[in-house]
Structures are given as structure tokens and as C-alpha cells.
Coordinates of C-alpha atoms in Angstrom, one line a residue:
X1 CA -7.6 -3.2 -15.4
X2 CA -5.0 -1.2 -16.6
X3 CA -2.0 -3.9 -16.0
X4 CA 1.1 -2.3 -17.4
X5 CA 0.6 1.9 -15.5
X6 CA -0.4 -0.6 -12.8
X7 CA 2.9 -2.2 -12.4
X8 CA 4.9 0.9 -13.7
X9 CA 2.8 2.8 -10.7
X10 CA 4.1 -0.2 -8.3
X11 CA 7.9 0.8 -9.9
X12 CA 7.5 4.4 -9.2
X13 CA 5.9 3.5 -5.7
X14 CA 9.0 1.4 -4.7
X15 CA 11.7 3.5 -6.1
X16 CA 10.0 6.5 -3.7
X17 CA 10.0 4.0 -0.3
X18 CA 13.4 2.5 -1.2
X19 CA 14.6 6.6 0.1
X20 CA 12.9 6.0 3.3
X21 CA 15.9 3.5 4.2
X22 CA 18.0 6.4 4.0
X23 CA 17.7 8.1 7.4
X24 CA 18.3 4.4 8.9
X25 CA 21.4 4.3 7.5
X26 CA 22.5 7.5 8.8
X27 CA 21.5 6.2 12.5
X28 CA 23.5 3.4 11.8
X29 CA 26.5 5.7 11.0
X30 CA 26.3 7.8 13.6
X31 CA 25.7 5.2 16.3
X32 CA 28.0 3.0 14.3
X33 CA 25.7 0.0 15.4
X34 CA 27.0 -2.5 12.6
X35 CA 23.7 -2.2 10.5
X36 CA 25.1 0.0 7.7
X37 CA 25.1 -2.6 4.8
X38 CA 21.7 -4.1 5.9
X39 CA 19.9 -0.5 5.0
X40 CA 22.1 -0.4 2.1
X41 CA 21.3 -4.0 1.1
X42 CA 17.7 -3.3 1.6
X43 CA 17.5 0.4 -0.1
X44 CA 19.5 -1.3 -3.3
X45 CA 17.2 -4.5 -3.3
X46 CA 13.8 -2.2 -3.1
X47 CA 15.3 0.5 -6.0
X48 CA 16.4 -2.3 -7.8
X49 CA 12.9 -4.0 -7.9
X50 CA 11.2 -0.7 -8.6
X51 CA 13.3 -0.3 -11.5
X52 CA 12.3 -4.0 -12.8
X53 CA 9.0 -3.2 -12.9
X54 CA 9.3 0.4 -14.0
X55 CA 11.7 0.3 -16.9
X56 CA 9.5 -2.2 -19.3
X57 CA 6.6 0.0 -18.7
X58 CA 7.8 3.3 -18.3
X59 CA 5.9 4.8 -21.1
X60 CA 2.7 3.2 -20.1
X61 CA 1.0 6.2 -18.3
X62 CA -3.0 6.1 -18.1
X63 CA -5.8 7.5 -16.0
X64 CA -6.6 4.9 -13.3
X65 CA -10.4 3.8 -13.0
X66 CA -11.5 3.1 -9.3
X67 CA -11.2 -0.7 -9.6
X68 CA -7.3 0.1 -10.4
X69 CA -6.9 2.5 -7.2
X70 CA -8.3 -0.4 -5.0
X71 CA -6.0 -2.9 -5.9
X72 CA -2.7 -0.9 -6.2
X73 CA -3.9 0.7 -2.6
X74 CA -4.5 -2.6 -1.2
X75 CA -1.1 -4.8 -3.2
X76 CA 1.1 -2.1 -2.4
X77 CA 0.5 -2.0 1.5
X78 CA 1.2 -6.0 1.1
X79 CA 4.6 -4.8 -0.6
X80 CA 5.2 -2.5 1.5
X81 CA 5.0 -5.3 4.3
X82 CA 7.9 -7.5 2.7
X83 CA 10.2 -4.7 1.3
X84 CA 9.7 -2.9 5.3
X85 CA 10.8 -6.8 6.7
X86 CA 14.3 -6.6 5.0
X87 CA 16.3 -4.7 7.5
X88 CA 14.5 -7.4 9.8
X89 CA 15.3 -10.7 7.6
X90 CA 18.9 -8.9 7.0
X91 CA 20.3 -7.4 10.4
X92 CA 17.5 -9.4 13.0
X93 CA 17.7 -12.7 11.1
X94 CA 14.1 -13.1 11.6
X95 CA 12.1 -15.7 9.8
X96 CA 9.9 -14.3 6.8
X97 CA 6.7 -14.5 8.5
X98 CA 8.1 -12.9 11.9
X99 CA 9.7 -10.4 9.7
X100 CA 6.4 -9.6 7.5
X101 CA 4.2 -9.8 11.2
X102 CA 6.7 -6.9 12.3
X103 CA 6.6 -5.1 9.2
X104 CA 3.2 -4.6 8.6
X105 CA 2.1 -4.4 11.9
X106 CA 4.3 -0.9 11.7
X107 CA 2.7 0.1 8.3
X108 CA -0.7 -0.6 9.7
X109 CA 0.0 1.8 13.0
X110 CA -0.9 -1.6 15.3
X111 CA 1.9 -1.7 17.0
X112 CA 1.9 -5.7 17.9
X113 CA 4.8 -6.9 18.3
X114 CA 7.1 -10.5 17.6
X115 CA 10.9 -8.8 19.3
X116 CA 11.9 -9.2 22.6
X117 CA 14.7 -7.5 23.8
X118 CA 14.0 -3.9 22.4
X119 CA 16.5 -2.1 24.8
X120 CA 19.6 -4.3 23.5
X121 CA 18.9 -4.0 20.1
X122 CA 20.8 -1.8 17.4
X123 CA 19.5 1.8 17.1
X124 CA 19.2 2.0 13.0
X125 CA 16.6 -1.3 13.6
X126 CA 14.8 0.6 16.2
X127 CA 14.7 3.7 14.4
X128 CA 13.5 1.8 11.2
X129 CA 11.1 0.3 13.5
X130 CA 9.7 3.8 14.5
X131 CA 9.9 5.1 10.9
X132 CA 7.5 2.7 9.3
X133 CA 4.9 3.3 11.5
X134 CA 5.3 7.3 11.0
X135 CA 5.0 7.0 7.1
X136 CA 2.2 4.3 7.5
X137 CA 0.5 6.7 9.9
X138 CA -1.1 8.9 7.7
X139 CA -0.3 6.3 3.8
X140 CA 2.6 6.2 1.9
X141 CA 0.0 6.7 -0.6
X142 CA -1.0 9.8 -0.1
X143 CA 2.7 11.0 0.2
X144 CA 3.0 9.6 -2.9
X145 CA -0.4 11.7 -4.6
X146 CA 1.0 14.3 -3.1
X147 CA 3.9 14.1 -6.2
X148 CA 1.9 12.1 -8.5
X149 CA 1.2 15.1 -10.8
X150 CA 4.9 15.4 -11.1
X151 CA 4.7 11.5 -12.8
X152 CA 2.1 12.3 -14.8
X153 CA -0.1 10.1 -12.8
X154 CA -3.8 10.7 -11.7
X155 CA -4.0 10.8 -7.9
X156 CA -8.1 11.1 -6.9
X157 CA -8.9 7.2 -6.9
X158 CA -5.9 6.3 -4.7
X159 CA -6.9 9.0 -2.3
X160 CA -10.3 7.6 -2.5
X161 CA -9.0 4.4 -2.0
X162 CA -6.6 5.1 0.9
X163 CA -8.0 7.7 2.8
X164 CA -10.7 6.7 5.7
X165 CA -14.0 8.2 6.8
X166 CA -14.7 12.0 6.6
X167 CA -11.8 12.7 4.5
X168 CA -12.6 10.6 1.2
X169 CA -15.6 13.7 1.2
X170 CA -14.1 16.6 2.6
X171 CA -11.0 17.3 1.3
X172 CA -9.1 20.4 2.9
X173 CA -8.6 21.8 -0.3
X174 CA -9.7 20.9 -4.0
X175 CA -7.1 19.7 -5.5
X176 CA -5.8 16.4 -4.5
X177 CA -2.0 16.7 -4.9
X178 CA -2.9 20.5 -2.5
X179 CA -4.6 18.2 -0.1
X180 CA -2.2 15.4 0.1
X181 CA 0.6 18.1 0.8
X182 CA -1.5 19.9 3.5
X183 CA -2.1 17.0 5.3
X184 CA 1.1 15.7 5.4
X185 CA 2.4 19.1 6.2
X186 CA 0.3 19.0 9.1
X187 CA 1.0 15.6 10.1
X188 CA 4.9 16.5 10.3
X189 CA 4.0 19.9 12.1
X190 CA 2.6 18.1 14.9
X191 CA 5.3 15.2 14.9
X192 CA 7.9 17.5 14.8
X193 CA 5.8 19.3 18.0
X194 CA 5.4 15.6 19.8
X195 CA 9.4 15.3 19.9
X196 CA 10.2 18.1 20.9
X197 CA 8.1 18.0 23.9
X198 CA 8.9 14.5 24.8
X199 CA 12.6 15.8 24.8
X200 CA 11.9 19.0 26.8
X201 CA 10.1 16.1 29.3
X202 CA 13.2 14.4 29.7
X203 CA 13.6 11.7 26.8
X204 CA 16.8 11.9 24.7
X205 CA 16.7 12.8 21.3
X206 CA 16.8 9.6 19.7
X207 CA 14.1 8.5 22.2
X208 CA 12.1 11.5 21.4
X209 CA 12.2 11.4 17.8
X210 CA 11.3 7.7 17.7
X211 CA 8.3 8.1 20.4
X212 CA 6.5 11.1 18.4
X213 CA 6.9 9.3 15.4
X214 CA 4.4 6.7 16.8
X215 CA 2.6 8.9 19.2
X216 CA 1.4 11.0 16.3
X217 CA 0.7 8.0 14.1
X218 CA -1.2 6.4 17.3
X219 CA 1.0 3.4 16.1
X220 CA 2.1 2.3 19.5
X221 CA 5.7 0.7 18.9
X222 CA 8.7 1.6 21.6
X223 CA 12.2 1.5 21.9
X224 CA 12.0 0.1 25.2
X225 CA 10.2 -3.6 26.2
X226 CA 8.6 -1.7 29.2
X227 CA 7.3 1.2 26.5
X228 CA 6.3 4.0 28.2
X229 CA 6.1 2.5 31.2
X230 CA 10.0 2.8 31.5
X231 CA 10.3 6.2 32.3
X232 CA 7.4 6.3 34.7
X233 CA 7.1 9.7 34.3
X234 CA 3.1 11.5 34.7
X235 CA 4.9 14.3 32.4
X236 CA 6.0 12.1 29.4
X237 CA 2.8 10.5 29.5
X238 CA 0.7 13.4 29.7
X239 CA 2.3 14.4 26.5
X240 CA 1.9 11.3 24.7
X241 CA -1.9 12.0 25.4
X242 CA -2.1 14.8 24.7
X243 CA -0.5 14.0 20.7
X244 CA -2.3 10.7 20.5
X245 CA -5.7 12.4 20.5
X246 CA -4.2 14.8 18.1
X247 CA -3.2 12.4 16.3
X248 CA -6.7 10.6 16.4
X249 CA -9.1 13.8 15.7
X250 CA -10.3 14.0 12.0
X251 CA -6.7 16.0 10.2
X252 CA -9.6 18.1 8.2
X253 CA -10.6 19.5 11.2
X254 CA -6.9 20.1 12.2
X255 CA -7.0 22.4 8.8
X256 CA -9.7 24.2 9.8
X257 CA -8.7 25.2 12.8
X258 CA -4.9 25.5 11.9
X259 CA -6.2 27.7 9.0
X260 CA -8.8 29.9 11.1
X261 CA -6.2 30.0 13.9
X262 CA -9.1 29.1 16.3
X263 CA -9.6 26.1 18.5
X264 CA -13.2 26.1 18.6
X265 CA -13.5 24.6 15.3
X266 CA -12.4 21.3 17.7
X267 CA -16.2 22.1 19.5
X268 CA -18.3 22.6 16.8
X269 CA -17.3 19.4 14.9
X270 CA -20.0 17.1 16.3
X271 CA -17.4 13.6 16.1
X272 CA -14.5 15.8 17.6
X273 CA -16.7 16.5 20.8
X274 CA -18.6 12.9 20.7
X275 CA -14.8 11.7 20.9
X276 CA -13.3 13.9 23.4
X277 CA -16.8 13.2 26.1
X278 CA -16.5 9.2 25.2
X279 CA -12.5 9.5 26.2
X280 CA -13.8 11.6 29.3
X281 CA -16.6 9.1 30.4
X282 CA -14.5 6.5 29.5
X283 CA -11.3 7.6 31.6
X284 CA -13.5 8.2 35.2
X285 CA -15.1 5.1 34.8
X286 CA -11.7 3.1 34.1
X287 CA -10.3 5.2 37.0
X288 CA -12.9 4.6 39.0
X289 CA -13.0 1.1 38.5
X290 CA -9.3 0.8 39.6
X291 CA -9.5 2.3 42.7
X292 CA -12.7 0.5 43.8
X293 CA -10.9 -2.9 43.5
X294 CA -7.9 -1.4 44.7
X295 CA -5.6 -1.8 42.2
X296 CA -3.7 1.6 43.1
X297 CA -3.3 2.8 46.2
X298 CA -4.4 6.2 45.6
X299 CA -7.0 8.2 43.6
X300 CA -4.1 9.7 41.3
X301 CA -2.3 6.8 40.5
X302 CA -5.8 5.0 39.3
X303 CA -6.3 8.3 37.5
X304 CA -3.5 8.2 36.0
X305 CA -3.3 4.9 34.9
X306 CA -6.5 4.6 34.2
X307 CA -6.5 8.1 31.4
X308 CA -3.6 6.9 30.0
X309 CA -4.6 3.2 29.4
X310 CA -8.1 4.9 27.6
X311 CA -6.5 6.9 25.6
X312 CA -4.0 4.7 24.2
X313 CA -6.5 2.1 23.5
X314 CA -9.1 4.0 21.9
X315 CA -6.9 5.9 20.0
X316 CA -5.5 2.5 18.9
X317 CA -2.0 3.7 19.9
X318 CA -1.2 0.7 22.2
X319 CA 1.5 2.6 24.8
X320 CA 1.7 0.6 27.7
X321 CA 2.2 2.2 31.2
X322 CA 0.4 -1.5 32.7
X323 CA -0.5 -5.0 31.5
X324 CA -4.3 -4.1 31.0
X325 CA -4.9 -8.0 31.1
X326 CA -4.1 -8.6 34.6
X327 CA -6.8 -5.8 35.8
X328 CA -10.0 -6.6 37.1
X329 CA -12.1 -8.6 34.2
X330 CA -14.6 -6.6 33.6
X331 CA -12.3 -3.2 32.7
X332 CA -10.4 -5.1 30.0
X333 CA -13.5 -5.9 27.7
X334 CA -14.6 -2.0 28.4
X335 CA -11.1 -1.0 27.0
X336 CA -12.1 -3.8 24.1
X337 CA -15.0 -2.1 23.5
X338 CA -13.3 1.3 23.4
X339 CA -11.0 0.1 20.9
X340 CA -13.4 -0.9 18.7
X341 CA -15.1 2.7 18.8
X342 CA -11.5 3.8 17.8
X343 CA -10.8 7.4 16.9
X344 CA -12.5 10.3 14.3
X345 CA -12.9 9.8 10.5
X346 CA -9.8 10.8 9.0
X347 CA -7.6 10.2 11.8
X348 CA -4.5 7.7 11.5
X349 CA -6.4 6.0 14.6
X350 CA -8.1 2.2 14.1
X351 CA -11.3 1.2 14.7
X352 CA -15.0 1.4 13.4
X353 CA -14.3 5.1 13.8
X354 CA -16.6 7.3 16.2
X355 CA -18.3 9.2 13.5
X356 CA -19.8 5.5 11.9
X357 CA -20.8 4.5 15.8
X358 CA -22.7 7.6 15.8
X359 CA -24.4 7.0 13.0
X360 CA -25.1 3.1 13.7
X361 CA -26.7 4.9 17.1
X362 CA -28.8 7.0 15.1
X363 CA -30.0 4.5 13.1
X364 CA -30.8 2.1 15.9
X365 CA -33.0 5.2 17.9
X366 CA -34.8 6.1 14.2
X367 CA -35.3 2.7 14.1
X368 CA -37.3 2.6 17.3
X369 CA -38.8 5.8 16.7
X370 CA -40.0 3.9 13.6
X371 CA -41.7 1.4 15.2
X372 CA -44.0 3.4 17.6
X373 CA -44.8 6.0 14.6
X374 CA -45.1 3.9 11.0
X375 CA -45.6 6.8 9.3
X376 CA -43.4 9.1 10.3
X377 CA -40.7 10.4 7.5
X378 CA -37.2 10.7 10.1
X379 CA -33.7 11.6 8.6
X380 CA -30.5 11.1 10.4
X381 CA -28.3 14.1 11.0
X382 CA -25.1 14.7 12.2
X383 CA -24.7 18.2 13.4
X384 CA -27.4 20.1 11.6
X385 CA -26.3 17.9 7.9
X386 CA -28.7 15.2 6.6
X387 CA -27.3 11.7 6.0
X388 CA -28.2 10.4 2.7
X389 CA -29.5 6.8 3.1
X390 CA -26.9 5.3 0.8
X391 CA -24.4 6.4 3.4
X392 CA -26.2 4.8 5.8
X393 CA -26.8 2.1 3.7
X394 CA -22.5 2.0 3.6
X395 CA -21.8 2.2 7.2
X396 CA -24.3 -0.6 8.0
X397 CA -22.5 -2.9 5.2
X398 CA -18.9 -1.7 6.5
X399 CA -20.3 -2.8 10.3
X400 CA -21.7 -6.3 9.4
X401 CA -18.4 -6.7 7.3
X402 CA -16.4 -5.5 9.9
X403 CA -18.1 -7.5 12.8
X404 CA -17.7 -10.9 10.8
X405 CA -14.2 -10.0 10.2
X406 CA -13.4 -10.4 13.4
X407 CA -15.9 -13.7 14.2
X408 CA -14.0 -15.2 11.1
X409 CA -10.9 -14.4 12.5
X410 CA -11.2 -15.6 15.8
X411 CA -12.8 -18.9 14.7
X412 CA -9.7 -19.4 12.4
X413 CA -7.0 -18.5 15.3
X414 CA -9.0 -20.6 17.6
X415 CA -8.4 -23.3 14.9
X416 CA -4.9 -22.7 14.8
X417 CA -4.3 -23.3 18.1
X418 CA -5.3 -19.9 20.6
X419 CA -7.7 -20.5 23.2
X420 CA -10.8 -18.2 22.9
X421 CA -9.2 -15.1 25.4
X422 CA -6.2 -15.6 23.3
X423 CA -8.0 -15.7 20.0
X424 CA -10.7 -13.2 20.9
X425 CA -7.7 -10.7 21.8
X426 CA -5.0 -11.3 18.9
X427 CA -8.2 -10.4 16.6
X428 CA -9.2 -7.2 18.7
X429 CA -5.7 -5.5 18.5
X430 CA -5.1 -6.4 14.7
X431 CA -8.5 -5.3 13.3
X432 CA -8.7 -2.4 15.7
X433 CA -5.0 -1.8 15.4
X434 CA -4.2 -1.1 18.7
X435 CA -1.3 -3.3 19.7
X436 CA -1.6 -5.5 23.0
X437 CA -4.0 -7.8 23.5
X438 CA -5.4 -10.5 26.0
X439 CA -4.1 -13.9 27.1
X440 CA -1.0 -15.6 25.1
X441 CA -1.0 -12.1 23.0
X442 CA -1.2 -9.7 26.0
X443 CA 2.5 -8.5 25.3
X444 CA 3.9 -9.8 22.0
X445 CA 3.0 -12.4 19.5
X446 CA 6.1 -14.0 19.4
X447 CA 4.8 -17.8 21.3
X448 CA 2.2 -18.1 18.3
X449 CA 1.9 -20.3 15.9
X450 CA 3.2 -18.8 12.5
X451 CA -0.5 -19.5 10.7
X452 CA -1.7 -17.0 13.8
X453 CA 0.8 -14.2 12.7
X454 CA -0.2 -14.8 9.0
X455 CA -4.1 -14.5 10.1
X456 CA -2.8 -11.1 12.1
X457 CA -1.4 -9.8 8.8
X458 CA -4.6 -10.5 7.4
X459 CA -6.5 -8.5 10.1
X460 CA -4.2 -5.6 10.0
X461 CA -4.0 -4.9 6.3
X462 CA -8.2 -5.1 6.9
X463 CA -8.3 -2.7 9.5
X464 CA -6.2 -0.7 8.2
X465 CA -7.8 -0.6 4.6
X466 CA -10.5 -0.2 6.8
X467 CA -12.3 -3.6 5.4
X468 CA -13.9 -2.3 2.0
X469 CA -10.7 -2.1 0.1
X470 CA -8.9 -5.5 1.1
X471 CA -12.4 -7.9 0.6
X472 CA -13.7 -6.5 -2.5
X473 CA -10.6 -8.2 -3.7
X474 CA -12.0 -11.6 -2.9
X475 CA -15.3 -10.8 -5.3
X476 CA -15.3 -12.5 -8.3
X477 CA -17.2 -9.3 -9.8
X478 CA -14.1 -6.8 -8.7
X479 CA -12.1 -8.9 -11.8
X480 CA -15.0 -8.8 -14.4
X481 CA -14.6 -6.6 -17.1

């Protein structure tokens, strides 16, 4: 391990987030909500700790290996999680764990929550609230490769190391600091879009900005308690679908087509259309289900309901238009089983990702095939390319890992006090990363016991380092030499 450009990378890396709590502070001056000093407090703390880890190392530059990329990506999301909680600690007065929960459930794009009260409270908070989730949404770290040349920093292994899916293989263009810009150029293009639709569908500005910021991120937080739900308005949330699966198709593919100026590039992507037909067959069936036990009235208000409540699960967004829970039982655990599908490779969306669920799929039917002809030689393709069997070999680690995540998890909150619904649903929604959950979590997280939030931490900095990069930690071979 490279210790010293480690923590000299960890300097650099909070000296660039302590600017994030810049446009917070100008909410709280313009709404002249009281919070000024608390974003100052927090922007001088987090420069002031990047400069204590920077200045004794500052000459220290070196190329990092993989094993370094792994641990900064994974440390620096856990930093990221306390230095984000200090406009909570400072201007909420919430308790460290509360304030971490809140924090890195917004870095993470989960969306869970531990406030009450949204609607009374200061607009700075809310808007920092919003913010995080926007700059977790597609990785700080990548922002930051996106500059890294300018530090004289090598960029490729914390790309590798942050980046999910399709997009650790297919990069938009060849050189990583290009990539990292293209993307994020991307990702503001169609957050800048979101807003301005939800304002031209009747949200104010502030409302607007805030909503697309976690719309597009598929992130899920609000600045109301009621969350979408509050304007109950078909037009507001027809936008907010249409931007979360935008926000949950693969961004290479968003290149493509941005680049070709031609939508079909969304069709001939083979995840892109296995996505948009599972979100279709999904929707009817939800829908359907509704108004067969006669939980709307009428055919458009199940439909309605029922799109809206698919897409913001499976997309892992978490917008609320109805508690979910209190539906008939068995729509709930489809929804679960939605979210676990989650969105495309190289999407901000949670999940196992629809492009691994193929493959698992594939493997399953080869498998069979297999059994009825011994002999035959079958390969797995997706679209007309061949999977190489190590990939395979990868996705079927990363589900067994994944799956017994979530067993472990749900045995430990069981342990700390959840019943099994409860348990079963605070894992669901901090692995997949889509926000509410079933039982005592169905709304917010706030009645838990603290060792519950801590265990939610873990499971959202694991689903959103998409498992691989937060366990390999725990192997005592990750620290040999």
C-alpha cells in the first residue's frame, strides 16, 4: 500500500467536497434560514481536515495499484458519510449515528430516512439534503478523476473501483479523465432537464431543483414528508418517471445515443430493452393487482399508482406517491423482488443490476440445456457478444456475496431487536438502495435501535460499492504484501 499518496489523495479528496457546502450557504443567505454559520462551520472543518492530511504529504505523488483504488474508493465514501452529517450534527442537532444514517444514506442514492418534519425544516438543510444525493449519484470519485490529471494523480483504478457494471469495460471514450467529464456532463444535462420540467409542471424552483437532483440520481429523498405524493399531481409524476429511468439506463448508452443523435441506440442495447419490458410487465401486473382487490376505485388511478410505485422501486429511487406496505401482501414482495433486479449496469440505480440477472438466467437455462445434452459445448451471449466464463464466473461470486449480505444482515437486525418483516425490509431498501421499506421501516428509520442504523450504514455503503469493493476489505489477503 502506498500510505502517504493514500492519505495525501484523502487531503485533495476533502479539500474538493469541502466546496460542495458552498451552494448551501448561499440557500441559507438567500432564504436567510439561520443556517449560515453551520455550512460555514462545516466547509472550514472539512478544508481544514483536508489540509491536515495533505500538507505533510504533499509531495508524495505515486501511481496507485488496484489494492490502493479499493480502499481509498471504499474509506472515502465512509468519510464522506461523517463530513456530509455535519450540517446535520451542527444546525439539526442530530446524534452521530442519526446524523451518519442520514448522511450516507444520501451519498449512497437510498434515500432512507431518520427526519420527521421535512416541510418545517430550514431550506439550506433541505437543499444540502438534496445535494448529497446528486453528487453521490453518479461518485464524487469520478468527479474527482475527472481533475485528477490536473493533481498529478492516476485516475484508471479509482474508476475501476467506483464505477458499476458495463461501465468499468466500456468506457465512452479512452481516456479516463475524457470519460469521467462526459459522463458527468451528461449526468448534469439531464438534471438540469429534470428541473426544469418539474418547474414547468408546477413545482417552484427550489422544489424543482431539489427533486431533479434526486430524480436523476434515483436517490429518492424529498423536501416534503408526503414526497411526491404531496402535490398529487399525474403530471409531476409522469416526469419523475420519465428521468428516473433515465437516470437508471446504463450512461454509456446515454453517450451513444446523445453522440449519434439517435434514440434507437436505447433498442438495440439488449439490458436497455430487458429493462424497459421488465418495468412494462412489471407495471400491468402491479396495476392490475390493485384494481382486482380494489384498492383504487378506477383503472387509472391503479394505473397510475401502480407505474409509478414500479418505477421508483426498481429504479431504486424510493418516491412515494402510497405506503406500498399497506397494499395487498402479495404486491409488496413483487416490488421486493423488483428492487432487487434494480436498474442497467452503469446506472446510478441499486440493485443486482438487470444486465447480471440476465446473465444469472442464462446461466441457469445453459445449465439445463447441459444436463439433457452432456456433451454439448454452449456459450452465453448477450446480444450477439460471447460471455467469457470468468465473467460469469464474477457475476455468480458477486450473487452468492450479494444474497448472503442480505441473510447476514437480516439475521443481525433481527438480533438487534426488528421482527423479521421489519428486518427482512430495512435490509431490502439499504442493499438495494431504494429507500422505504416494510413494517417498523416502511417510512423512516427513526424508531430503530441505533445498532440497526449502524447495520443500514453497513448495507448501504455495500450496495452501493456494489459488495466487491467494501468485503474484500475484510480479507486478510487484501493487506498482504
Amino acid at each position: 500500500m502506498h500510505w502517504r499518496a493514500i492519505i495525501r489523495l484523502f487531503g485533495l479528496l476533502l479539500m474538493l467536497y469541502s466546496l460542495s457546502f458552498l451552494p448551501s450557504l448561499v440557500v441559507a443567505l438567500i432564504y436567510q434560514d439561520g443556517q449560515g454559520l453551520v455550512f460555514l462551520e462545516s466547509l472550514l472543518t472539512t478544508l481544514s481536515a483536508g489540509l491536515l492530511l495533505w500538507l505533510p504529504n504533499y509531495h508524495r505523488e505515486s501511481e496507485l495499484s488496484v489494492r490502493d483504488g479499493f480502499l481509498i474508493v471504499a474509506l472515502f465514501w465512509a468519510l464522506l458519510g461523517v463530513f456530509g452529517a455535519l450540517p446535520f450534527i451542527l444546525g439539526l442537532h442530530l446524534s452521530l449515528t442519526d446524523a451518519v444514517f442520514e448522511s450516507i444514506s444520501g451519498f449512497t442514492t437510498t434515500g432512507a430516512t431518520v427526519i420527521d418534519g421535512l416541510d418545517r425544516l430550514p431550506k439550506s438543510i433541505l437543499y444540502h439534503r438534496q445535494q448529497i444525493q446528486w453528487l453521490g449519484g453518479m461518485g464524487v470519485i469520478v468527479l474527482a478523476v475527472a481533475i485528477l490529471p490536473l493533481l498529478g494523480v492516476g485516475g484508471m483504478q479509482l474508476y475501476r473501483a467506483e464505477a458499476s457494471g458495463v461501465a468499468k469495460h466500456e468506457k465512452p471514450t479512452p481516456r479516463i479523465g475524457e470519460t469521467a467529464r462526459v459522463l458527468w456532463s451528461l449526468y448534469f444535462g439531464l438534471t438540469a432537464a429534470c428541473a426544469l420540467a418539474f418547474w414547468l409542471s408546477g413545482m417552484t424552483v427550489f422544489d424543482a431543483v431539489g427533486h431533479a437532483f434526486a430524480t436523476v440520481a434515483t436517490g429518492g429523498f424529498s423536501t416534503h414528508d408526503a414526497s411526491l405524493g404531496h402535490y398529487d399531481s399525474p403530471l409531476i409524476e409522469a416526469v419523475a418517471i420519465v428521468f428516473m429511468l433515465a437516470g437508471a439506463v446504463n450512461f454509456a448508452i446515454h453517450f451513444v445515443a446523445w453522440r449519434d443523435l439517435d434514440v434507437r441506440a436505447y433498442l438495440h442495447d439488449s439490458e436497455t430493452r430487458t429493462f424497459g419490458l421488465i418495468v412494462l410487465g412489471g407495471s400491468l401486473f402491479i396495476a392490475a393487482s390493485l384494481y382486482w382487490a380494489q384498492a383504487y376505485a378506477d383503472v387509472g388511478s391503479a394505473l397510475r399508482h401502480g407505474v409509478f410505485q414500479v418505477v421508483s422501486i426498481m429504479t431504486s429511487t424510493g418516491f412515494g406517491t402510497a405506503t406500498f406496505g399497506d397494499w395487498p401482501l402479495h404486491i409488496p414482495l413483487v416490488l421486493v423482488i423488483l428492487s432487487f433486479t434494480g436498474g442497467c449496469g452503469g446506472s446510478t440505480a441499486g440493485g443486482l443490476k438487470v444486465l447480471r440477472v440476465m446473465l444469472l438466467v442464462k446461466l441457469g437455462v445453459r445449465q439445463l440445456f447441459q444436463f439433457a445434452h452432456p456433451h454439448a459445448v454452449l456459450e452465453v451471449k448477450i446480444g450477439r457478444r460471447v460471455i467469457k466464463e470468468d465473467v460469469l464466473l464474477s457475476v455468480w461470486g458477486f450473487y452468492v456475496l450479494y444474497i448472503a449480505t442480505c441473510l447476514l444482515l437480516t439475521v443481525a437486525m433481527m438480533a438487534a431487536g426488528l421482527d423479521l418483516e421489519s428486518a427482512f425490509g430495512a435490509v431490502f431498501t439499504t442493499v438495494n438502495l431504494c429507500g422505504p421499506g416494510l413494517g417498523e421501516v416502511a417510512v423512516t428509520f427513526a424508531t430503530v435501535d441505533p445498532a440497526v442504523k449502524w447495520l443500514g450504514v453497513f448495507g448501504m455503503l455495500a450496495g452501493r460499492l456494489e459488495i466487491f469493493t467494501l468485503l474484500i476489505l475484510f480479507m486478510p489477503a487484501f493487506w498482504r504484501q
